[in-house]
CSV table of C-alpha atoms in Angstrom, one decimal:
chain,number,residue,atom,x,y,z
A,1,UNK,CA,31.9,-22.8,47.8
A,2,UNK,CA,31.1,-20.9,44.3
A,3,UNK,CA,31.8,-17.2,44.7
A,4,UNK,CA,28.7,-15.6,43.9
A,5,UNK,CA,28.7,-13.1,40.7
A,6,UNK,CA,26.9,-9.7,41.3
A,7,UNK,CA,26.1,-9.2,37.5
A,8,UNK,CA,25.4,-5.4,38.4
A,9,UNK,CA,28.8,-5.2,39.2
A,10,UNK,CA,30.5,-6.6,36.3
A,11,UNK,CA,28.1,-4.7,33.8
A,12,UNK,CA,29.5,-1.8,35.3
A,13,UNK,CA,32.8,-2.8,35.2
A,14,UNK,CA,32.6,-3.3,31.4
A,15,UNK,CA,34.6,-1.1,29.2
A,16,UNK,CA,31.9,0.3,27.3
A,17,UNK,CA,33.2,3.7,26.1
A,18,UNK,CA,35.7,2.6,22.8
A,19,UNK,CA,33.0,1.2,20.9
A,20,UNK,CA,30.9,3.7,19.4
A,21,UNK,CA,28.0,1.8,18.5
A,22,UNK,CA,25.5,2.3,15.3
A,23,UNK,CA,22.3,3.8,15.3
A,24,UNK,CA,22.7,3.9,19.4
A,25,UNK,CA,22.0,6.6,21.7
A,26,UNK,CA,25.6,5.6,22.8
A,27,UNK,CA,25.4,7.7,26.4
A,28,UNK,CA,22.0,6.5,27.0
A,29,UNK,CA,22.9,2.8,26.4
A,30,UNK,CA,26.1,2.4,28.1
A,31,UNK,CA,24.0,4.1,31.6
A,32,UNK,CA,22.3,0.6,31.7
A,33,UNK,CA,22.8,-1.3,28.5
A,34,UNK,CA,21.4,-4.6,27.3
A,35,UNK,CA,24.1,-7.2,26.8
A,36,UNK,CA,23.2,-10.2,24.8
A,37,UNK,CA,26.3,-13.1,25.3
A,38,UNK,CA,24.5,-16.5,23.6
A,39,UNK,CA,21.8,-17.2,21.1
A,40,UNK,CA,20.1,-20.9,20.1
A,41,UNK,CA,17.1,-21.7,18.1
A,42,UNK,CA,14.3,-19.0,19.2
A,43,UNK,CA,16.0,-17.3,22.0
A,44,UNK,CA,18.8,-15.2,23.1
A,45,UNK,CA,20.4,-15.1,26.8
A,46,UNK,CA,21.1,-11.7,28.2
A,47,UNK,CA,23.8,-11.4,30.6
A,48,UNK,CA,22.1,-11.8,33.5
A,49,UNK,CA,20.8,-15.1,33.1
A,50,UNK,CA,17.8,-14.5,31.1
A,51,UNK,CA,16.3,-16.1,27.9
A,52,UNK,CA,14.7,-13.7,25.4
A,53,UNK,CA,12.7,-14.9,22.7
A,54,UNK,CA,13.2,-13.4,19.4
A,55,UNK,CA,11.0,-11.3,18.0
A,56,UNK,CA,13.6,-9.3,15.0
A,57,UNK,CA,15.3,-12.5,13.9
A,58,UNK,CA,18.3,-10.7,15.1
A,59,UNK,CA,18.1,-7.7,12.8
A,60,UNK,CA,15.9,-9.3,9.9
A,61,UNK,CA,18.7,-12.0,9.4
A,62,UNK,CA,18.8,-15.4,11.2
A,63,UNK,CA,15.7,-16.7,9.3
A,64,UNK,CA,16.7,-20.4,10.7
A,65,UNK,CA,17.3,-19.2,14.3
A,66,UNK,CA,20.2,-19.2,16.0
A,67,UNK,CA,23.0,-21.6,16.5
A,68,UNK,CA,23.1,-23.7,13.8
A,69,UNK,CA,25.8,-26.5,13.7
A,70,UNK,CA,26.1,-27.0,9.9
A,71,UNK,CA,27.0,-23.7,9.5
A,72,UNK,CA,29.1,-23.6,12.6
A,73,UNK,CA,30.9,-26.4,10.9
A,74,UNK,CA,30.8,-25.6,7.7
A,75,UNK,CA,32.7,-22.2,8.7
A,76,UNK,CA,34.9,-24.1,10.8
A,77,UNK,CA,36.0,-26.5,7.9
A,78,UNK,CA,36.2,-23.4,5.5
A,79,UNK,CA,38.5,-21.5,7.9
A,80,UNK,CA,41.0,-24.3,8.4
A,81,UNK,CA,41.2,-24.9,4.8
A,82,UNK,CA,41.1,-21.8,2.9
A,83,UNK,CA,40.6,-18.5,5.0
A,84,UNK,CA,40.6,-15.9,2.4
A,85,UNK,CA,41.3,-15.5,-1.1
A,86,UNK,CA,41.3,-12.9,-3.7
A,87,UNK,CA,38.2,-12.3,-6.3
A,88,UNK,CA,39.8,-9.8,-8.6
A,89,UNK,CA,41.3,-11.9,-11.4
A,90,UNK,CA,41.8,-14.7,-9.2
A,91,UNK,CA,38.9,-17.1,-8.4
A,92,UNK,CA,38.3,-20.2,-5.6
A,93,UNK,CA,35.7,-22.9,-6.3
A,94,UNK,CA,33.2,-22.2,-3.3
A,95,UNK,CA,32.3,-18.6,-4.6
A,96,UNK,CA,30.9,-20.6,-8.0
A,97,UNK,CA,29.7,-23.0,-6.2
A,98,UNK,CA,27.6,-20.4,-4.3
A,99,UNK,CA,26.3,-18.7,-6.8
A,100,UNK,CA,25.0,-21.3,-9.0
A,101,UNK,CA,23.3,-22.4,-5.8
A,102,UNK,CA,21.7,-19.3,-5.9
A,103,UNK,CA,20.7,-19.0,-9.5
A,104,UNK,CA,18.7,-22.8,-8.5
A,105,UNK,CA,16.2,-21.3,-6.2
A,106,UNK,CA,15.8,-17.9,-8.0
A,107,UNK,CA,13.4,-16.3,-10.0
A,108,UNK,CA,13.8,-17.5,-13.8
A,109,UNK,CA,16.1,-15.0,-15.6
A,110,UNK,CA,18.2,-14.0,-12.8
A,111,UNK,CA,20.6,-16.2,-13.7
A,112,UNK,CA,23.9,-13.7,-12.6
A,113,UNK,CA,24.7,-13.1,-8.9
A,114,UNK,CA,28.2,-10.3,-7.7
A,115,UNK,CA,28.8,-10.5,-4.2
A,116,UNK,CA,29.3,-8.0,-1.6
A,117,UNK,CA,29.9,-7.6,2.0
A,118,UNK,CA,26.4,-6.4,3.1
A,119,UNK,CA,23.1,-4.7,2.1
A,120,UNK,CA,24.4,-1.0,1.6
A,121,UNK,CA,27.3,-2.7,-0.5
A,122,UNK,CA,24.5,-4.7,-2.6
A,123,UNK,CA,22.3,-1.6,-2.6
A,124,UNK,CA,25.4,0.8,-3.9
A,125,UNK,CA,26.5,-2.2,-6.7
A,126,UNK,CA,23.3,-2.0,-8.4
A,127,UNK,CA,22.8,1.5,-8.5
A,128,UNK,CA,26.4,1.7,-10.1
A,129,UNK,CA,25.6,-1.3,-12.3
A,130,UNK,CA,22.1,0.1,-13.3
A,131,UNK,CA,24.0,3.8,-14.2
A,132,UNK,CA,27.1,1.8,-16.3
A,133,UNK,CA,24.0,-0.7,-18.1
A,134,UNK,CA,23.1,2.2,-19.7
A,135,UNK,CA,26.7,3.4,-20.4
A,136,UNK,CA,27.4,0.2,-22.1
A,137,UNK,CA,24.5,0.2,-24.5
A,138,UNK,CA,25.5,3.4,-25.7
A,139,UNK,CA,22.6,5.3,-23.4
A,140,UNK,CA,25.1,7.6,-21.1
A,141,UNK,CA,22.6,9.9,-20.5
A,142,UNK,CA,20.6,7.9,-18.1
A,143,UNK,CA,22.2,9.4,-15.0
A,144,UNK,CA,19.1,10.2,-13.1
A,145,UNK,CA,18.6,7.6,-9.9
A,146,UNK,CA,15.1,7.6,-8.2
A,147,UNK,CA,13.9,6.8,-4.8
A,148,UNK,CA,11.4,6.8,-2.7
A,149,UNK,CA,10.4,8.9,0.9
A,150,UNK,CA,10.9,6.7,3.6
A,151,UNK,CA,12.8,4.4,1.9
A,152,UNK,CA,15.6,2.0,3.4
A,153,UNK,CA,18.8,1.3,1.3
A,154,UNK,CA,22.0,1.2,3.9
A,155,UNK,CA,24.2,3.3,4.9
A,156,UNK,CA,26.2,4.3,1.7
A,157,UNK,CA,26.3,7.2,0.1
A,158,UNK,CA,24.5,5.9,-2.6
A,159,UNK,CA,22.2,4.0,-0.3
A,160,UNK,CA,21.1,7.5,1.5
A,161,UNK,CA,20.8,9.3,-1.4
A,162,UNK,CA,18.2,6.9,-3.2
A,163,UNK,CA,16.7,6.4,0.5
A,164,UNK,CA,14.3,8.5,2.5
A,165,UNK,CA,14.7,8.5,5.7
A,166,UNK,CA,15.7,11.7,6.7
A,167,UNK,CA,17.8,11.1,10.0
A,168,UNK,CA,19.9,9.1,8.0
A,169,UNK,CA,20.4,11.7,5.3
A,170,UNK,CA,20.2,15.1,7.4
A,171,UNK,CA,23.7,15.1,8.7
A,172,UNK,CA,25.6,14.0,5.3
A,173,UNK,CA,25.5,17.1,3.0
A,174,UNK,CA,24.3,17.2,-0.6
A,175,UNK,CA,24.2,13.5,-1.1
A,176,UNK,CA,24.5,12.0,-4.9
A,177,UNK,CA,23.1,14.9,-7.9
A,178,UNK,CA,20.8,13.5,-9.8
A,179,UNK,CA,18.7,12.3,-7.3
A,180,UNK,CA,14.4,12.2,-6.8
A,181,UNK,CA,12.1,10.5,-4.8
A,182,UNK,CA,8.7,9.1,-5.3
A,183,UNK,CA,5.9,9.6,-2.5
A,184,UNK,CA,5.6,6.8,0.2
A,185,UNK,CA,2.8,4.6,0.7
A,186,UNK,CA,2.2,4.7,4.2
A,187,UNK,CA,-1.9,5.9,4.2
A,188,UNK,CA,-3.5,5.0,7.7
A,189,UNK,CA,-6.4,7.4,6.9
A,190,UNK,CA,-7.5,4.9,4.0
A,191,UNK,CA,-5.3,1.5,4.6
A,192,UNK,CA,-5.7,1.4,9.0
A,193,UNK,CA,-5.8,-2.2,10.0
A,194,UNK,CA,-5.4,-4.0,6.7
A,195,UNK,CA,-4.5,-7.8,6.6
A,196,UNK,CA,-2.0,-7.9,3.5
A,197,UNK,CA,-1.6,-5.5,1.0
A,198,UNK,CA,-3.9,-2.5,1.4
A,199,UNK,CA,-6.7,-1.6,-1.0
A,200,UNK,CA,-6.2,2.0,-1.4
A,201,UNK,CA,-2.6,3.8,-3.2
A,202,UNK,CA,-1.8,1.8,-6.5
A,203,UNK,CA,-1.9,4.9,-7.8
A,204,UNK,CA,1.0,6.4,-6.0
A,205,UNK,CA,3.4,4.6,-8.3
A,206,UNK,CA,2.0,7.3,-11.2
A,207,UNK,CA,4.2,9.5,-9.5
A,208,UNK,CA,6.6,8.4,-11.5
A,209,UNK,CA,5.6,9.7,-14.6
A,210,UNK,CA,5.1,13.1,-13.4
A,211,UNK,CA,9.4,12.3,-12.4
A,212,UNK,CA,9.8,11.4,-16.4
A,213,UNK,CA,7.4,14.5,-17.7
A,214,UNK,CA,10.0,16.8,-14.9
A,215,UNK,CA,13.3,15.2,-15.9
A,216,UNK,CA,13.0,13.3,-18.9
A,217,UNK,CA,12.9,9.9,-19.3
A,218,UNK,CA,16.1,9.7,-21.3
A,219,UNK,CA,17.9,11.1,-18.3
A,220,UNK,CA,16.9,8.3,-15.8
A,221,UNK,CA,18.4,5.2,-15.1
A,222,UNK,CA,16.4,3.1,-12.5
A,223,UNK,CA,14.1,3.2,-9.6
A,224,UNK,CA,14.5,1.3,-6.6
A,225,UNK,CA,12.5,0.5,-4.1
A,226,UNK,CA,12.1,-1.8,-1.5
A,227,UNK,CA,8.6,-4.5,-2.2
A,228,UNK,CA,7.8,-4.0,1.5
A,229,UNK,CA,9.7,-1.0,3.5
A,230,UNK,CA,10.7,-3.0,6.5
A,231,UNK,CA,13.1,-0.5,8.1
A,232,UNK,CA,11.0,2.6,8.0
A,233,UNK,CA,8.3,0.9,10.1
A,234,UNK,CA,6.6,-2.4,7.8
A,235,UNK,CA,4.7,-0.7,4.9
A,236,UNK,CA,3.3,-3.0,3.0
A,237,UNK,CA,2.7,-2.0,-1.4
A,238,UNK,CA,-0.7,-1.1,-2.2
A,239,UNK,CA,-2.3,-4.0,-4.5
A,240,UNK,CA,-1.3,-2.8,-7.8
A,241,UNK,CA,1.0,-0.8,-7.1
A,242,UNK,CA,4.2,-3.1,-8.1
A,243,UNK,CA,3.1,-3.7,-11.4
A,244,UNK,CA,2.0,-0.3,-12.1
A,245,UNK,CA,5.9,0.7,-10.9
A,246,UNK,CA,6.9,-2.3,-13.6
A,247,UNK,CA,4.9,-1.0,-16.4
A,248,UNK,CA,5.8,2.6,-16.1
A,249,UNK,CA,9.8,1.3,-16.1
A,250,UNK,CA,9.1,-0.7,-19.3
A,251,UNK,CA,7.3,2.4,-20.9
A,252,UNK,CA,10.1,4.7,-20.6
A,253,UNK,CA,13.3,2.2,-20.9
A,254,UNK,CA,14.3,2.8,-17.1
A,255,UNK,CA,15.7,0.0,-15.0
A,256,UNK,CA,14.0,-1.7,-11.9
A,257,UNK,CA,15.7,-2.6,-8.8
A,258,UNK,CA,14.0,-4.2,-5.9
A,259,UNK,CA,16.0,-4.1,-2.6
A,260,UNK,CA,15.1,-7.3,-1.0
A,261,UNK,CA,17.6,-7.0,2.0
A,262,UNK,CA,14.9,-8.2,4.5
A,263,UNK,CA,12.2,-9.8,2.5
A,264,UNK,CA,14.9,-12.1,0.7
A,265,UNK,CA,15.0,-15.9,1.6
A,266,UNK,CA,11.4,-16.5,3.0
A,267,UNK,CA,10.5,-14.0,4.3
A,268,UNK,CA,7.2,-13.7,2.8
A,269,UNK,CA,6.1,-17.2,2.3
A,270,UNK,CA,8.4,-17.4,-0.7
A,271,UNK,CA,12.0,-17.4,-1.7
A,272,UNK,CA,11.9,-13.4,-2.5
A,273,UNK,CA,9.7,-11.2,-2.7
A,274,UNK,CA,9.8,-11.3,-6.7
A,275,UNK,CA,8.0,-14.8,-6.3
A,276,UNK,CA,5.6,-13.5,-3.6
A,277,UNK,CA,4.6,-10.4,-6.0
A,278,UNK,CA,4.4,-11.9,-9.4
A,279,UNK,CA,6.6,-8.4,-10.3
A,280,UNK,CA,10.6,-8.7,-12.0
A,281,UNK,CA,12.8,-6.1,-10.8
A,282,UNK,CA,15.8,-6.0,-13.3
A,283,UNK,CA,17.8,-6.3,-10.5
A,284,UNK,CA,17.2,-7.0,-7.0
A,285,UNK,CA,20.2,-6.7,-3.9
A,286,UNK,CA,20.0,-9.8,-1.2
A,287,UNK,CA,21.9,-9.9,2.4
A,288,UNK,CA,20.7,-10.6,6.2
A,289,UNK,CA,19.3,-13.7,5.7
A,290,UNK,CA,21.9,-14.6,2.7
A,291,UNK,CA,24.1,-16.4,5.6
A,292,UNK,CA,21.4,-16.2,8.3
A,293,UNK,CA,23.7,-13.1,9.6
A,294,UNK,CA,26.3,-15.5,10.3
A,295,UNK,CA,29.0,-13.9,8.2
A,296,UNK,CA,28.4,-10.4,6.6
A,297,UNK,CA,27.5,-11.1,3.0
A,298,UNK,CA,25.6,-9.5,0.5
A,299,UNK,CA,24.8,-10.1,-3.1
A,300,UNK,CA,23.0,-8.4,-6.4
A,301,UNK,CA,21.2,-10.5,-8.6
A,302,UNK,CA,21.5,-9.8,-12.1
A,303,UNK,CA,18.4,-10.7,-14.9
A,304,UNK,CA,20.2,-12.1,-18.1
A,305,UNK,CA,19.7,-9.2,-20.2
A,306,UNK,CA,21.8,-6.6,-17.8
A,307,UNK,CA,24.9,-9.3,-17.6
A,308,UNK,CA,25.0,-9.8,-21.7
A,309,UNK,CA,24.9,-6.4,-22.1
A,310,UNK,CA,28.5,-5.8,-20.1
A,311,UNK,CA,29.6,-9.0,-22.3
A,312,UNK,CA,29.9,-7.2,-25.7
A,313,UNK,CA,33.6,-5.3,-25.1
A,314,UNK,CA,37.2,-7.2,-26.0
A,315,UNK,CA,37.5,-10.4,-24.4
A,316,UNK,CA,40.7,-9.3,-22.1
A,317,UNK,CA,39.0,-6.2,-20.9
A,318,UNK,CA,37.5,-5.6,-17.4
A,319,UNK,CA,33.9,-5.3,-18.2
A,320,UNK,CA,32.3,-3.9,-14.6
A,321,UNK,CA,35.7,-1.9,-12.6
A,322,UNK,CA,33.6,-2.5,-9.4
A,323,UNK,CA,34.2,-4.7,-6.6
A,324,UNK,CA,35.0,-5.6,-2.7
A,325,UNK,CA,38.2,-7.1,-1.2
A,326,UNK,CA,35.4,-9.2,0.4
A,327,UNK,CA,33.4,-9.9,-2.3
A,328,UNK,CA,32.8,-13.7,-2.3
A,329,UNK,CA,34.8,-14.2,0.6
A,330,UNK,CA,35.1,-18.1,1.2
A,331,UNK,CA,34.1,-18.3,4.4
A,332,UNK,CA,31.1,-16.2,4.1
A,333,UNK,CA,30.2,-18.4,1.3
A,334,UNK,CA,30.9,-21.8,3.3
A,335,UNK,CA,28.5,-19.8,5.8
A,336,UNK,CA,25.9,-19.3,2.9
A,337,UNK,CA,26.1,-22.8,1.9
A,338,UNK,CA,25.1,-24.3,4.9
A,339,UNK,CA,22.7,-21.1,5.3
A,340,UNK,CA,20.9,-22.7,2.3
A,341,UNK,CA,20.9,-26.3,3.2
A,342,UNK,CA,18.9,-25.4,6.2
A,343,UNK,CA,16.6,-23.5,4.1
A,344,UNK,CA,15.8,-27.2,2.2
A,345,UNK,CA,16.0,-29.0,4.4
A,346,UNK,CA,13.3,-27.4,6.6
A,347,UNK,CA,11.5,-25.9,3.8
A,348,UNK,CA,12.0,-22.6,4.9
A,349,UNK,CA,12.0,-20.3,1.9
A,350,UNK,CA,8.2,-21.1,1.7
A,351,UNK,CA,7.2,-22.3,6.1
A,352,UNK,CA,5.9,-18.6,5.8
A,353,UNK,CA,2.9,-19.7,3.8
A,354,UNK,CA,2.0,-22.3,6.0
A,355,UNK,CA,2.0,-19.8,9.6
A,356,UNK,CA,0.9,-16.7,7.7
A,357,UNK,CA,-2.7,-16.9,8.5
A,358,UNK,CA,-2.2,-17.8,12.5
A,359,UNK,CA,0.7,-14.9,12.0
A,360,UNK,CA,-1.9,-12.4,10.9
A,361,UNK,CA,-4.8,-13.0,13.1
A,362,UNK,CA,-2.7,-13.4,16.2
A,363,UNK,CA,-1.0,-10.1,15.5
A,364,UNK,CA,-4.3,-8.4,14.3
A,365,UNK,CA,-5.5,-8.9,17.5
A,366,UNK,CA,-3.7,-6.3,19.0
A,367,UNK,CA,-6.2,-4.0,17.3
A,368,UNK,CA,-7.8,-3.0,20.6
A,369,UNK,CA,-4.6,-3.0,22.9
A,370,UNK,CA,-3.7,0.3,24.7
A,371,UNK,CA,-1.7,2.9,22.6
A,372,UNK,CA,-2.3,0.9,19.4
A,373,UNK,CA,-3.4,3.0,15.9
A,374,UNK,CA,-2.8,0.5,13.3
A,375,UNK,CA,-1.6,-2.9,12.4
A,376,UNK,CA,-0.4,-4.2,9.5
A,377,UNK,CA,1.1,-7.6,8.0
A,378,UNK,CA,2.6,-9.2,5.0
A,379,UNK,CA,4.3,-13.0,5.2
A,380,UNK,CA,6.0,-12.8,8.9
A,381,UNK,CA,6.4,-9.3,9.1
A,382,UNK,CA,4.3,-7.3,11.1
A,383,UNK,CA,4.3,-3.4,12.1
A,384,UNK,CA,2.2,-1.9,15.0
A,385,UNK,CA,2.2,1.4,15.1
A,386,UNK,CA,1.2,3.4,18.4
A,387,UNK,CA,0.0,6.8,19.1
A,388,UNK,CA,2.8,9.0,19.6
A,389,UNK,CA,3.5,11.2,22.9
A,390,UNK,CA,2.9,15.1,22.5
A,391,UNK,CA,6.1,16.5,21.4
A,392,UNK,CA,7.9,13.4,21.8
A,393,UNK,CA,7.8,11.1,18.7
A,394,UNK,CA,9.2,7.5,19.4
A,395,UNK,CA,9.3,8.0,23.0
A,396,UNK,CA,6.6,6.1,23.6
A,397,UNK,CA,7.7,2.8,21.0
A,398,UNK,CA,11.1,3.1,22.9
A,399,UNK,CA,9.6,2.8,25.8
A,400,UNK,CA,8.0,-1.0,25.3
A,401,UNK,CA,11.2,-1.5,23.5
A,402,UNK,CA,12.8,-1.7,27.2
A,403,UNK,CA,10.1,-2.7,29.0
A,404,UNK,CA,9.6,-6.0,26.4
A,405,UNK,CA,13.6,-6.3,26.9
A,406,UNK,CA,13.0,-6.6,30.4
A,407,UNK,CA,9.8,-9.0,29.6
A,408,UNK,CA,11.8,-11.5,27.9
A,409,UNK,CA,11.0,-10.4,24.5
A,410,UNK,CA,13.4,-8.9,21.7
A,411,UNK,CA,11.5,-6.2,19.2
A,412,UNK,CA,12.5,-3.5,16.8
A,413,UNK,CA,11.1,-0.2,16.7
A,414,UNK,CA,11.0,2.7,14.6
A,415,UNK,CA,9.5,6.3,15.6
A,416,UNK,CA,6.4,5.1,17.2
A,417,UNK,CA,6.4,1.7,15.1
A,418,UNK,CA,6.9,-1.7,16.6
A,419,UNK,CA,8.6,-4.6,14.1
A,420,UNK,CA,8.1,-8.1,14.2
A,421,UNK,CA,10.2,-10.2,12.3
A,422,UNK,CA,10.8,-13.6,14.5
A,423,UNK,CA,12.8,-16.5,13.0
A,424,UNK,CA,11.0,-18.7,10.4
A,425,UNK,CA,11.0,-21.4,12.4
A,426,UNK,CA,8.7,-19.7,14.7
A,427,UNK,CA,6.0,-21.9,16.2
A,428,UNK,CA,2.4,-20.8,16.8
A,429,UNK,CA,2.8,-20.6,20.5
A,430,UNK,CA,5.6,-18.5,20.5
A,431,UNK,CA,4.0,-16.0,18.1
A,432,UNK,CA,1.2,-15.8,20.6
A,433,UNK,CA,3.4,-15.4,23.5
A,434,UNK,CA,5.0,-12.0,21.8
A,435,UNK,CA,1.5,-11.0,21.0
A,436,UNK,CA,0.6,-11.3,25.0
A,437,UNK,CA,4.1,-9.5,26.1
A,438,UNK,CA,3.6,-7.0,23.9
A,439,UNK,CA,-0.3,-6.4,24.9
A,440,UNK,CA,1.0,-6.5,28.6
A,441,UNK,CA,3.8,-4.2,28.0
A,442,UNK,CA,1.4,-1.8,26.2
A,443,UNK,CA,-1.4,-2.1,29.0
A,444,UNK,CA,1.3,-1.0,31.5
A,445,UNK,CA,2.9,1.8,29.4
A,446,UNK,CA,1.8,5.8,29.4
């Protein structure tokens, strides 16, 4: 006869304590922690037998679900042919080949793509390309790199300093010089409940000209921002307020970088968010979904003009010293390939168009559940944001965190913000059975 596993037991058997785990209340965790040990399609299993639909696409990265066999093979092939190779001075087919895959499906003028091992490397490559663009045309003065509050860009140095979320910049010192921030957009007291991009805050983006009038506009180099803050709790850009950002960069000569980390590859409706917005960045950083989180990978796309003007030196002569040991790394490209055969296959770069409207109501229905102060929605993205606890902001959000966990739903949260960023290949049904968790979860919480 089987012997019969007491899961309790062998969680708390696990050796827990060497891995210090990100952005984890580590001792709180490992008292009862939440294993996940398979994934395919829609769902997770946890380790105690149960399936958990997936609400976060991971972490805003496995846009085609979970456990995919082309890539599974594709990696597989890749590994048993060519493992690793080097990318400085030394080249391997895939890498080109993955790149010019990329240029196909992106916005025209981005014809230029450097690779990097995640978002924050993306994030730091085109701040550091942005600062040496202006170098190379003769502009070194342009030092100045600007933000925004509540802003999302990794976990490098560069990353935090351009970011604004201040946990995640608190602990670190003085960060980069040089360094300001524009005003976020986040406005419940005019923008509660909107369906897309909120009426009210175009204006905001002025800010930026009161950032030239302080500094000078000869000493700034870019502004980045992400089109949608996903990370800092879904808030979505005023109408407006893109292009205004655009038009004040053009005034003044500075550079604009969109960070489209999570809303790359679909997640909006479109292939990036520079589609979905009508609005060119000069540059824009991709990850997550580049590989559908398969293989870390990120990558910076370039518009023409910023590649040609590094093209101008001697012919034998290094024209970016800037790189990763990982950069292009084969099998994260084999990875990336598949990644994007999916994405044609099943149309997936633009399935967000054709679920957004069942996506929004469905959500938007939440609107009189317990807790709830606002809801808001662009593509399949979705933040809820609850009323926070008396002297204990986030306590509440963590709290149906758990409890959904336990439900048999996986969501993100943020302060007292819930994300929802499921899979693209979400169906209707599914997107109403997070909705119902998440009302029950909310009726049954303090």
């Amino acid at each position: 006869m089987d012997a019969v596993v007491d899961r309790n037991e062998t969680r708390s058997n696990q050796v827990l304590d060497a891995y210090w785990m990100p952005f984890t209340a580590n001792r709180q965790f490992k008292q009862n922690p939440r294993m996940l040990v398979s994934a395919k399609g829609m769902h997770y299993q946890s380790d105690d037998g149960r399936t958990i639909l997936d609400g976060t696409a991971g972490l805003w990265c496995c846009n085609a679900g979970h456990g995919n066999a082309e890539i599974t093979d594709a990696v597989a092939r890749q590994l048993s042919n060519l493992d690793y190779a080097p990318s400085f001075q030394m080249g391997h087919p895939i890498a080109f080949e993955f790149a010019e895959r990329l240029k196909q499906i992106a916005p025209d003028g981005f014809n230029h793509v450097f690779f990097t091992g995640s978002g924050s490397e993306s994030v730091d490559t085109a701040l550091k390309i942005a600062l040496a663009y202006h170098r190379a045309r003769g502009d070194a003065g342009r030092i100045r790199l600007i933000g925004r509050e509540r802003g999302y860009h990794g976990v490098g140095f560069g990353g935090i300093s351009v970011g604004g979320i201040v946990n995640n910049r608190r602990h670190f010192g003085t960060l980069l010089t040089g360094v300001d921030h524009l005003p976020h957009t986040h406005a419940p007291e005019h923008n509660a409940f909107s369906k897309g991009q909120p009426e009210w805050g175009a204006h905001l983006a002025d800010d930026l000209e009161r950032i030239v009038a302080l500094h000078g506009a000869e000493t700034i180099a870019a502004v980045i921002v992400e089109p949608v803050a996903g990370s800092t709790g879904v808030l979505v850009p005023p109408k407006g307020y893109l292009e205004r950002l655009r038009t004040i960069c053009d005034r003044h000569g500075i550079l604009l970088i969109f960070d489209e980390v999570i809303t790359g590859f679909g997640r909006l409706g479109t292939p990036f968010a520079v589609d979905y917005f009508g609005v060119k960045p000069d540059l824009f950083t991709t990850a997550k979904a580049l590989t559908n989180g398969v293989v870390p990978m990120g990558a910076v796309f370039a518009q023409d003009h910023i590649h040609e003007a590094f093209m101008n030196g001697p012919e034998g002569a290094i024209e970016l010293f800037h790189g990763y040991t990982y950069s292009g790394h084969p099998v994260a490209c084999a990875a990336g390939l598949a990644t994007l055969d999916i994405y044609e296959k099943h149309g997936l770069l633009t399935r967000g168009a054709d679920i957004a409207d069942h996506w929004e109501n469905t959500i938007h229905s939440l609107k009189d559940a317990r807790h709830v102060k606002d809801v808001r929605n662009l593509g399949i993205i979705a933040g809820i944001e609850l009323d926070s606890r008396d002297g204990a902001v986030g306590q509440r959000a963590y709290e149906v965190f758990v409890k959904c966990f336990e439900a048999g739903l996986l969501i993100r949260v943020t302060g007292d913000i819930i994300a929802l960023s499921p899979p693209l290949i979400v169906e209707e049904g599914q997107v109403s059975e997070m909705v119902d968790t998440l009302r029950d979860v909310l009726a049954a919480t303090d």
